[in-house]
Amino acid sequence: MTERKPAGMQFESWIDKQVREATERGEFDNLPGAGKPLPGTGDPYDENWWLKNYLHREGVGGDGLLPTSLVLRRDLERLPDTVAAMNSEAEVREYVADLNSRIVDWVRMPHGPQVRVAPVHTADVVENWRSARRSSIAANSARPAAETSAARTPTAPARARRSWWRRLLARG
């Protein structure tokens, strides 16, 4: 146990004295990992090594560090792929409603980088989801059973031309 700092002594000189005395007693000899780099430091020139290590250790992706506006923009760009994997119209509507709610919340109180995001039209997303499902079901039923799954290629649904206003809103 270390003794208390004397009243008239500076902190820096007192700490230096403690380290010097411990070195003289040999308390720093034969420590595990002596002469080796600190564990988990990774690239010595990467100033964010500790952050990357923390995210990896906690199992969190880098998305948790993104500002809300960029997360929303990314979610809007991934919307067609995300919705395509869903199995029911109710699930699609629920996801779009949640996304629109997050967008409206951000638009009311924007923070972070200003990125153009706008709510999506649920009816348009559901209609695109339905047409994609119809075309994939029709394509799967028309194929012979002998065809392997490796030879299958997804077909893009035929999209009706939307007005310039709808296209502008969809771009965000």
Coordinates of N, CA and C in Angstrom, one line a residue:
M1 N 0.9 -1.2 0.0 CA 0.0 0.0 0.0 C 0.9 1.2 0.0
T2 N 0.6 2.2 -0.8 CA 1.4 3.4 -0.9 C 0.9 4.3 0.2
E3 N 1.9 5.1 0.6 CA 1.6 6.1 1.7 C 0.9 7.4 1.0
R4 N 0.4 8.2 1.8 CA -0.3 9.4 1.3 C 0.8 10.4 0.9
K5 N 0.4 11.3 0.0 CA 1.3 12.3 -0.5 C 1.5 13.3 0.6
P6 N 2.8 13.7 0.9 CA 3.1 14.7 1.9 C 2.5 16.0 1.4
A7 N 2.2 16.8 2.4 CA 1.5 18.1 2.1 C 2.3 19.1 1.3
G8 N 3.5 19.2 1.5 CA 4.3 20.2 0.7 C 4.8 19.7 -0.6
M9 N 4.6 18.5 -1.0 CA 5.2 17.9 -2.2 C 4.2 18.0 -3.4
Q10 N 4.7 18.3 -4.6 CA 3.9 18.3 -5.8 C 3.5 16.9 -6.2
F11 N 2.4 16.7 -6.9 CA 1.9 15.4 -7.3 C 2.9 14.8 -8.2
E12 N 3.4 15.5 -9.2 CA 4.3 14.9 -10.2 C 5.6 14.4 -9.5
S13 N 6.2 15.2 -8.6 CA 7.4 14.7 -8.0 C 7.2 13.6 -7.1
W14 N 6.0 13.5 -6.4 CA 5.7 12.4 -5.5 C 5.5 11.1 -6.3
I15 N 4.8 11.2 -7.5 CA 4.6 10.0 -8.3 C 5.9 9.5 -8.8
D16 N 6.7 10.5 -9.3 CA 8.0 10.1 -9.8 C 8.8 9.4 -8.7
K17 N 8.7 9.8 -7.5 CA 9.5 9.2 -6.4 C 8.9 7.8 -6.2
Q18 N 7.6 7.6 -6.2 CA 7.0 6.3 -6.0 C 7.5 5.3 -7.1
V19 N 7.5 5.7 -8.3 CA 7.9 4.9 -9.4 C 9.4 4.5 -9.3
R20 N 10.2 5.5 -9.0 CA 11.6 5.3 -8.8 C 11.9 4.3 -7.7
E21 N 11.3 4.4 -6.6 CA 11.5 3.5 -5.5 C 11.0 2.1 -5.8
A22 N 9.9 2.0 -6.5 CA 9.4 0.6 -6.9 C 10.3 0.0 -7.9
T23 N 10.9 0.8 -8.8 CA 11.9 0.2 -9.7 C 13.1 -0.2 -9.0
E24 N 13.6 0.5 -8.0 CA 14.7 0.1 -7.3 C 14.5 -1.2 -6.5
R25 N 13.3 -1.4 -6.0 CA 12.9 -2.6 -5.2 C 12.7 -3.8 -6.2
G26 N 12.6 -3.5 -7.5 CA 12.5 -4.6 -8.5 C 11.0 -5.0 -8.7
E27 N 10.1 -4.2 -8.4 CA 8.7 -4.6 -8.5 C 8.2 -4.6 -9.9
F28 N 8.9 -4.0 -10.8 CA 8.5 -4.0 -12.3 C 9.3 -5.1 -13.0
D29 N 10.1 -5.8 -12.4 CA 10.9 -6.9 -13.1 C 10.0 -8.1 -13.3
N30 N 10.2 -8.8 -14.4 CA 9.5 -10.0 -14.7 C 8.0 -9.9 -14.7
L31 N 7.5 -8.8 -15.2 CA 6.0 -8.6 -15.3 C 5.6 -9.4 -16.6
P32 N 4.4 -10.0 -16.6 CA 3.9 -10.7 -17.8 C 3.7 -9.7 -18.9
G33 N 4.2 -10.1 -20.1 CA 4.1 -9.2 -21.3 C 5.1 -8.1 -21.3
A34 N 6.1 -8.2 -20.5 CA 7.2 -7.1 -20.5 C 7.9 -7.1 -21.9
G35 N 8.1 -6.0 -22.4 CA 8.7 -5.8 -23.7 C 7.9 -6.1 -24.9
K36 N 6.6 -6.4 -24.7 CA 5.7 -6.8 -25.8 C 4.7 -5.6 -26.0
P37 N 4.2 -5.5 -27.2 CA 3.2 -4.4 -27.4 C 1.9 -4.7 -26.6
L38 N 1.2 -3.6 -26.4 CA -0.1 -3.8 -25.7 C -1.0 -4.7 -26.5
P39 N -1.8 -5.6 -25.8 CA -2.7 -6.5 -26.6 C -3.8 -5.7 -27.2
G40 N -4.2 -6.1 -28.4 CA -5.3 -5.5 -29.1 C -5.1 -4.1 -29.7
T41 N -3.9 -3.6 -29.7 CA -3.6 -2.3 -30.3 C -3.7 -2.3 -31.8
G42 N -3.4 -3.4 -32.4 CA -3.5 -3.5 -33.9 C -2.5 -2.7 -34.5
D43 N -2.9 -1.9 -35.5 CA -2.0 -1.1 -36.3 C -1.6 0.1 -35.4
P44 N -0.2 0.3 -35.3 CA 0.2 1.4 -34.4 C 0.0 2.8 -35.0
Y45 N -0.3 2.8 -36.3 CA -0.6 4.1 -36.9 C -2.1 4.4 -37.0
D46 N -2.9 3.5 -36.5 CA -4.4 3.7 -36.6 C -4.8 4.3 -35.3
E47 N -5.3 5.6 -35.3 CA -5.6 6.2 -34.0 C -6.9 5.8 -33.5
N48 N -7.7 5.0 -34.2 CA -9.0 4.5 -33.7 C -9.0 3.0 -33.4
W49 N -7.8 2.5 -33.2 CA -7.7 1.1 -32.9 C -8.6 0.7 -31.7
W50 N -8.6 1.5 -30.7 CA -9.4 1.2 -29.5 C -10.9 1.1 -29.8
L51 N -11.4 2.0 -30.7 CA -12.8 2.0 -31.0 C -13.1 0.8 -31.8
K52 N -12.3 0.4 -32.8 CA -12.5 -0.8 -33.6 C -12.5 -2.0 -32.7
N53 N -11.6 -2.1 -31.7 CA -11.5 -3.2 -30.8 C -12.8 -3.2 -29.9
Y54 N -13.2 -2.1 -29.5 CA -14.4 -2.1 -28.6 C -15.7 -2.6 -29.4
L55 N -15.8 -2.1 -30.6 CA -17.0 -2.5 -31.5 C -16.9 -4.0 -31.7
H56 N -15.7 -4.5 -32.0 CA -15.6 -5.9 -32.3 C -15.9 -6.8 -31.0
R57 N -15.4 -6.3 -29.9 CA -15.6 -7.0 -28.6 C -17.1 -7.0 -28.2
E58 N -17.8 -5.9 -28.5 CA -19.2 -5.8 -28.1 C -20.1 -6.4 -29.1
G59 N -19.6 -6.8 -30.3 CA -20.4 -7.4 -31.4 C -21.3 -6.3 -32.1
V60 N -20.9 -5.1 -32.1 CA -21.7 -4.0 -32.7 C -21.0 -3.6 -34.0
G61 N -21.8 -3.4 -35.0 CA -21.3 -2.9 -36.3 C -21.0 -1.4 -36.2
G62 N -20.4 -0.9 -37.2 CA -20.1 0.6 -37.2 C -21.3 1.4 -37.5
D63 N -22.5 0.8 -37.8 CA -23.7 1.6 -38.0 C -24.2 2.3 -36.8
G64 N -23.8 1.8 -35.6 CA -24.2 2.4 -34.4 C -23.5 3.8 -34.2
L65 N -22.5 4.1 -34.9 CA -21.8 5.3 -34.8 C -22.2 6.3 -35.9
L66 N -23.0 5.9 -36.8 CA -23.5 6.8 -37.9 C -24.5 7.8 -37.4
P67 N -24.5 9.0 -37.9 CA -25.6 9.9 -37.6 C -27.0 9.4 -38.1
T68 N -28.0 9.8 -37.5 CA -29.4 9.4 -37.9 C -29.7 9.6 -39.3
S69 N -29.3 10.8 -39.9 CA -29.6 11.1 -41.3 C -29.0 10.1 -42.2
L70 N -27.8 9.6 -41.9 CA -27.1 8.7 -42.8 C -27.7 7.3 -42.7
V71 N -28.1 6.9 -41.5 CA -28.8 5.6 -41.3 C -30.1 5.6 -42.0
L72 N -30.8 6.7 -42.0 CA -32.1 6.8 -42.7 C -31.9 6.7 -44.2
R73 N -30.9 7.4 -44.7 CA -30.6 7.4 -46.1 C -30.2 5.9 -46.6
R74 N -29.4 5.3 -45.8 CA -29.0 3.9 -46.1 C -30.2 3.0 -46.1
D75 N -31.1 3.1 -45.1 CA -32.3 2.3 -45.0 C -33.2 2.6 -46.2
L76 N -33.3 3.8 -46.7 CA -34.1 4.1 -47.9 C -33.4 3.4 -49.1
E77 N -32.1 3.4 -49.2 CA -31.5 2.8 -50.4 C -31.6 1.3 -50.4
R78 N -31.7 0.7 -49.2 CA -31.8 -0.8 -49.1 C -33.3 -1.2 -49.0
L79 N -34.2 -0.3 -49.1 CA -35.6 -0.6 -48.9 C -36.1 -1.7 -49.9
P80 N -35.8 -1.6 -51.2 CA -36.3 -2.7 -52.1 C -35.8 -4.1 -51.7
D81 N -34.5 -4.2 -51.4 CA -33.9 -5.5 -51.0 C -34.5 -6.0 -49.7
T82 N -34.7 -5.1 -48.7 CA -35.2 -5.4 -47.4 C -36.7 -6.0 -47.6
V83 N -37.5 -5.2 -48.3 CA -38.9 -5.6 -48.5 C -39.0 -6.9 -49.3
A84 N -38.1 -7.1 -50.3 CA -38.2 -8.3 -51.1 C -38.1 -9.6 -50.3
A85 N -37.4 -9.5 -49.1 CA -37.2 -10.7 -48.3 C -38.4 -11.0 -47.4
M86 N -39.3 -10.1 -47.3 CA -40.5 -10.2 -46.4 C -41.5 -11.1 -47.0
N87 N -42.3 -11.8 -46.1 CA -43.2 -12.8 -46.6 C -44.7 -12.3 -46.6
S88 N -45.0 -11.2 -45.9 CA -46.4 -10.8 -45.9 C -46.5 -9.3 -46.2
E89 N -47.7 -8.9 -46.7 CA -48.0 -7.5 -46.9 C -48.0 -6.7 -45.6
A90 N -48.5 -7.3 -44.6 CA -48.6 -6.7 -43.3 C -47.2 -6.4 -42.7
E91 N -46.3 -7.3 -43.0 CA -44.9 -7.1 -42.6 C -44.2 -5.9 -43.3
V92 N -44.5 -5.9 -44.6 CA -44.0 -4.8 -45.4 C -44.6 -3.4 -45.0
R93 N -45.9 -3.4 -44.7 CA -46.5 -2.1 -44.3 C -46.0 -1.7 -42.9
E94 N -45.8 -2.7 -42.0 CA -45.2 -2.3 -40.7 C -43.8 -1.8 -40.8
Y95 N -43.0 -2.4 -41.7 CA -41.6 -1.9 -41.8 C -41.6 -0.5 -42.4
V96 N -42.4 -0.3 -43.4 CA -42.4 1.1 -44.1 C -43.0 2.1 -43.1
A97 N -44.0 1.7 -42.3 CA -44.5 2.7 -41.3 C -43.5 3.1 -40.3
D98 N -42.7 2.1 -39.8 CA -41.6 2.4 -38.9 C -40.6 3.3 -39.5
L99 N -40.2 3.0 -40.8 CA -39.2 3.8 -41.4 C -39.7 5.2 -41.6
N100 N -41.0 5.4 -42.0 CA -41.5 6.7 -42.2 C -41.6 7.5 -40.9
S101 N -41.9 6.7 -39.8 CA -42.0 7.4 -38.5 C -40.6 7.9 -38.1
R102 N -39.5 7.1 -38.3 CA -38.2 7.6 -38.0 C -37.8 8.8 -38.9
I103 N -38.2 8.7 -40.2 CA -37.9 9.9 -41.1 C -38.6 11.1 -40.6
V104 N -39.8 11.0 -40.3 CA -40.6 12.2 -39.8 C -40.0 12.8 -38.5
D105 N -39.6 11.9 -37.6 CA -39.0 12.3 -36.4 C -37.7 13.1 -36.7
W106 N -36.9 12.6 -37.6 CA -35.6 13.3 -38.0 C -35.9 14.6 -38.7
V107 N -36.9 14.7 -39.6 CA -37.2 15.9 -40.3 C -37.7 17.0 -39.3
R108 N -38.4 16.6 -38.3 CA -38.9 17.6 -37.3 C -37.8 18.2 -36.5
M109 N -36.8 17.4 -36.1 CA -35.6 17.8 -35.3 C -34.4 17.3 -36.0
P110 N -33.9 17.9 -37.1 CA -32.8 17.4 -37.8 C -31.5 17.7 -37.0
H111 N -30.6 16.7 -37.0 CA -29.3 16.8 -36.4 C -28.3 16.0 -37.2
G112 N -27.1 16.4 -37.1 CA -26.1 15.7 -37.9 C -26.0 16.2 -39.3
P113 N -25.4 15.6 -40.3 CA -25.3 16.1 -41.6 C -26.7 16.2 -42.3
Q114 N -26.9 17.2 -43.0 CA -28.2 17.4 -43.7 C -28.2 16.6 -45.0
V115 N -29.0 15.5 -44.9 CA -29.1 14.6 -46.1 C -30.6 14.7 -46.4
R116 N -30.9 14.7 -47.7 CA -32.3 14.7 -48.2 C -32.9 13.4 -48.0
V117 N -33.9 13.3 -47.1 CA -34.7 12.1 -46.9 C -36.1 12.5 -46.8
A118 N -37.0 11.7 -47.3 CA -38.4 12.0 -47.3 C -39.2 10.7 -47.0
P119 N -40.3 10.8 -46.4 CA -41.1 9.5 -46.2 C -41.4 8.9 -47.5
V120 N -41.5 7.6 -47.5 CA -41.9 6.8 -48.7 C -43.4 6.5 -48.7
H121 N -43.9 6.4 -49.9 CA -45.3 6.1 -50.1 C -45.5 4.6 -49.9
T122 N -46.3 4.3 -48.8 CA -46.5 2.9 -48.5 C -47.1 2.1 -49.6
A123 N -48.1 2.7 -50.3 CA -48.8 2.0 -51.4 C -47.9 1.7 -52.5
D124 N -46.9 2.6 -52.8 CA -46.0 2.3 -53.9 C -45.1 1.1 -53.6
V125 N -44.6 1.1 -52.3 CA -43.7 0.0 -51.9 C -44.4 -1.3 -51.9
V126 N -45.7 -1.3 -51.4 CA -46.5 -2.5 -51.4 C -46.8 -3.0 -52.8
E127 N -47.1 -2.1 -53.7 CA -47.4 -2.5 -55.1 C -46.1 -3.1 -55.7
N128 N -45.0 -2.5 -55.5 CA -43.7 -3.0 -56.1 C -43.4 -4.4 -55.5
W129 N -43.7 -4.5 -54.2 CA -43.5 -5.8 -53.5 C -44.4 -6.9 -54.1
R130 N -45.7 -6.5 -54.3 CA -46.7 -7.5 -54.9 C -46.2 -7.9 -56.3
S131 N -45.9 -6.9 -57.1 CA -45.5 -7.2 -58.5 C -44.2 -8.1 -58.6
A132 N -43.3 -7.8 -57.7 CA -42.1 -8.7 -57.6 C -42.5 -10.1 -57.2
R133 N -43.4 -10.2 -56.2 CA -43.8 -11.5 -55.8 C -44.5 -12.3 -56.9
R134 N -45.4 -11.6 -57.6 CA -46.2 -12.2 -58.7 C -45.2 -12.7 -59.8
S135 N -44.3 -11.8 -60.2 CA -43.4 -12.2 -61.2 C -42.4 -13.4 -60.8
S136 N -42.0 -13.4 -59.5 CA -41.2 -14.5 -59.1 C -42.0 -15.8 -59.0
I137 N -43.2 -15.7 -58.6 CA -44.1 -16.9 -58.5 C -44.3 -17.4 -59.9
A138 N -44.6 -16.5 -60.8 CA -44.9 -16.9 -62.2 C -43.6 -17.5 -62.8
A139 N -42.5 -17.0 -62.6 CA -41.2 -17.5 -63.1 C -40.9 -18.8 -62.6
N140 N -41.2 -19.0 -61.3 CA -40.9 -20.3 -60.7 C -41.8 -21.4 -61.1
S141 N -43.1 -21.1 -61.4 CA -44.0 -22.1 -61.8 C -43.9 -22.5 -63.3
A142 N -43.3 -21.6 -64.1 CA -43.2 -21.8 -65.5 C -41.9 -22.6 -65.8
R143 N -41.0 -22.7 -64.9 CA -39.7 -23.4 -65.2 C -39.9 -24.9 -65.0
P144 N -39.2 -25.6 -65.8 CA -39.2 -27.1 -65.6 C -38.5 -27.5 -64.3
A145 N -38.9 -28.6 -63.7 CA -38.4 -29.1 -62.5 C -36.9 -29.5 -62.6
A146 N -36.5 -29.9 -63.8 CA -35.1 -30.4 -63.9 C -34.1 -29.3 -63.8
E147 N -34.5 -28.0 -63.9 CA -33.6 -26.9 -63.9 C -33.0 -26.7 -62.5
T148 N -31.7 -26.5 -62.4 CA -31.1 -26.4 -61.1 C -31.2 -25.0 -60.5
S149 N -31.1 -24.9 -59.2 CA -31.3 -23.5 -58.6 C -30.1 -22.6 -59.0
A150 N -28.9 -23.2 -59.3 CA -27.8 -22.4 -59.7 C -28.0 -21.6 -61.0
A151 N -28.8 -22.2 -61.9 CA -29.1 -21.6 -63.2 C -30.2 -20.6 -63.1
R152 N -30.9 -20.5 -62.0 CA -32.0 -19.5 -61.9 C -31.4 -18.1 -61.7
T153 N -32.0 -17.1 -62.4 CA -31.6 -15.7 -62.2 C -32.9 -14.9 -61.9
P154 N -32.8 -14.0 -60.9 CA -34.0 -13.3 -60.6 C -34.4 -12.4 -61.7
T155 N -35.7 -12.2 -61.9 CA -36.2 -11.3 -62.9 C -36.7 -10.0 -62.3
A156 N -36.5 -9.0 -63.0 CA -36.9 -7.6 -62.5 C -38.3 -7.4 -62.8
P157 N -39.2 -7.0 -61.9 CA -40.6 -6.7 -62.2 C -40.7 -5.6 -63.2
A158 N -41.8 -5.7 -64.0 CA -42.1 -4.6 -65.0 C -42.7 -3.5 -64.2
R159 N -42.1 -2.3 -64.2 CA -42.6 -1.2 -63.4 C -43.3 -0.2 -64.3
A160 N -44.5 0.2 -63.9 CA -45.2 1.2 -64.6 C -44.5 2.6 -64.4
R161 N -44.5 3.4 -65.5 CA -43.9 4.7 -65.4 C -44.7 5.6 -64.4
R162 N -44.0 6.2 -63.5 CA -44.6 7.0 -62.5 C -44.4 8.5 -62.9
S163 N -45.2 9.3 -62.4 CA -45.1 10.8 -62.7 C -43.8 11.3 -62.2
W164 N -43.5 12.5 -62.7 CA -42.2 13.1 -62.3 C -42.2 13.4 -60.8
W165 N -43.4 13.7 -60.3 CA -43.5 14.1 -58.8 C -43.2 12.8 -58.0
R166 N -43.8 11.7 -58.3 CA -43.6 10.5 -57.6 C -42.1 10.0 -57.7
R167 N -41.5 10.2 -58.8 CA -40.1 9.8 -59.0 C -39.2 10.7 -58.1
L168 N -39.5 12.0 -58.0 CA -38.8 12.9 -57.2 C -38.9 12.6 -55.7
L169 N -40.1 12.3 -55.3 CA -40.3 11.9 -53.9 C -39.6 10.6 -53.6
A170 N -39.6 9.6 -54.5 CA -39.0 8.3 -54.3 C -37.5 8.5 -54.1
R171 N -36.9 9.4 -54.8 CA -35.5 9.6 -54.8 C -35.1 10.1 -53.4
G172 N -35.9 10.9 -52.8 CA -35.6 11.4 -51.4 C -34.8 12.6 -51.5

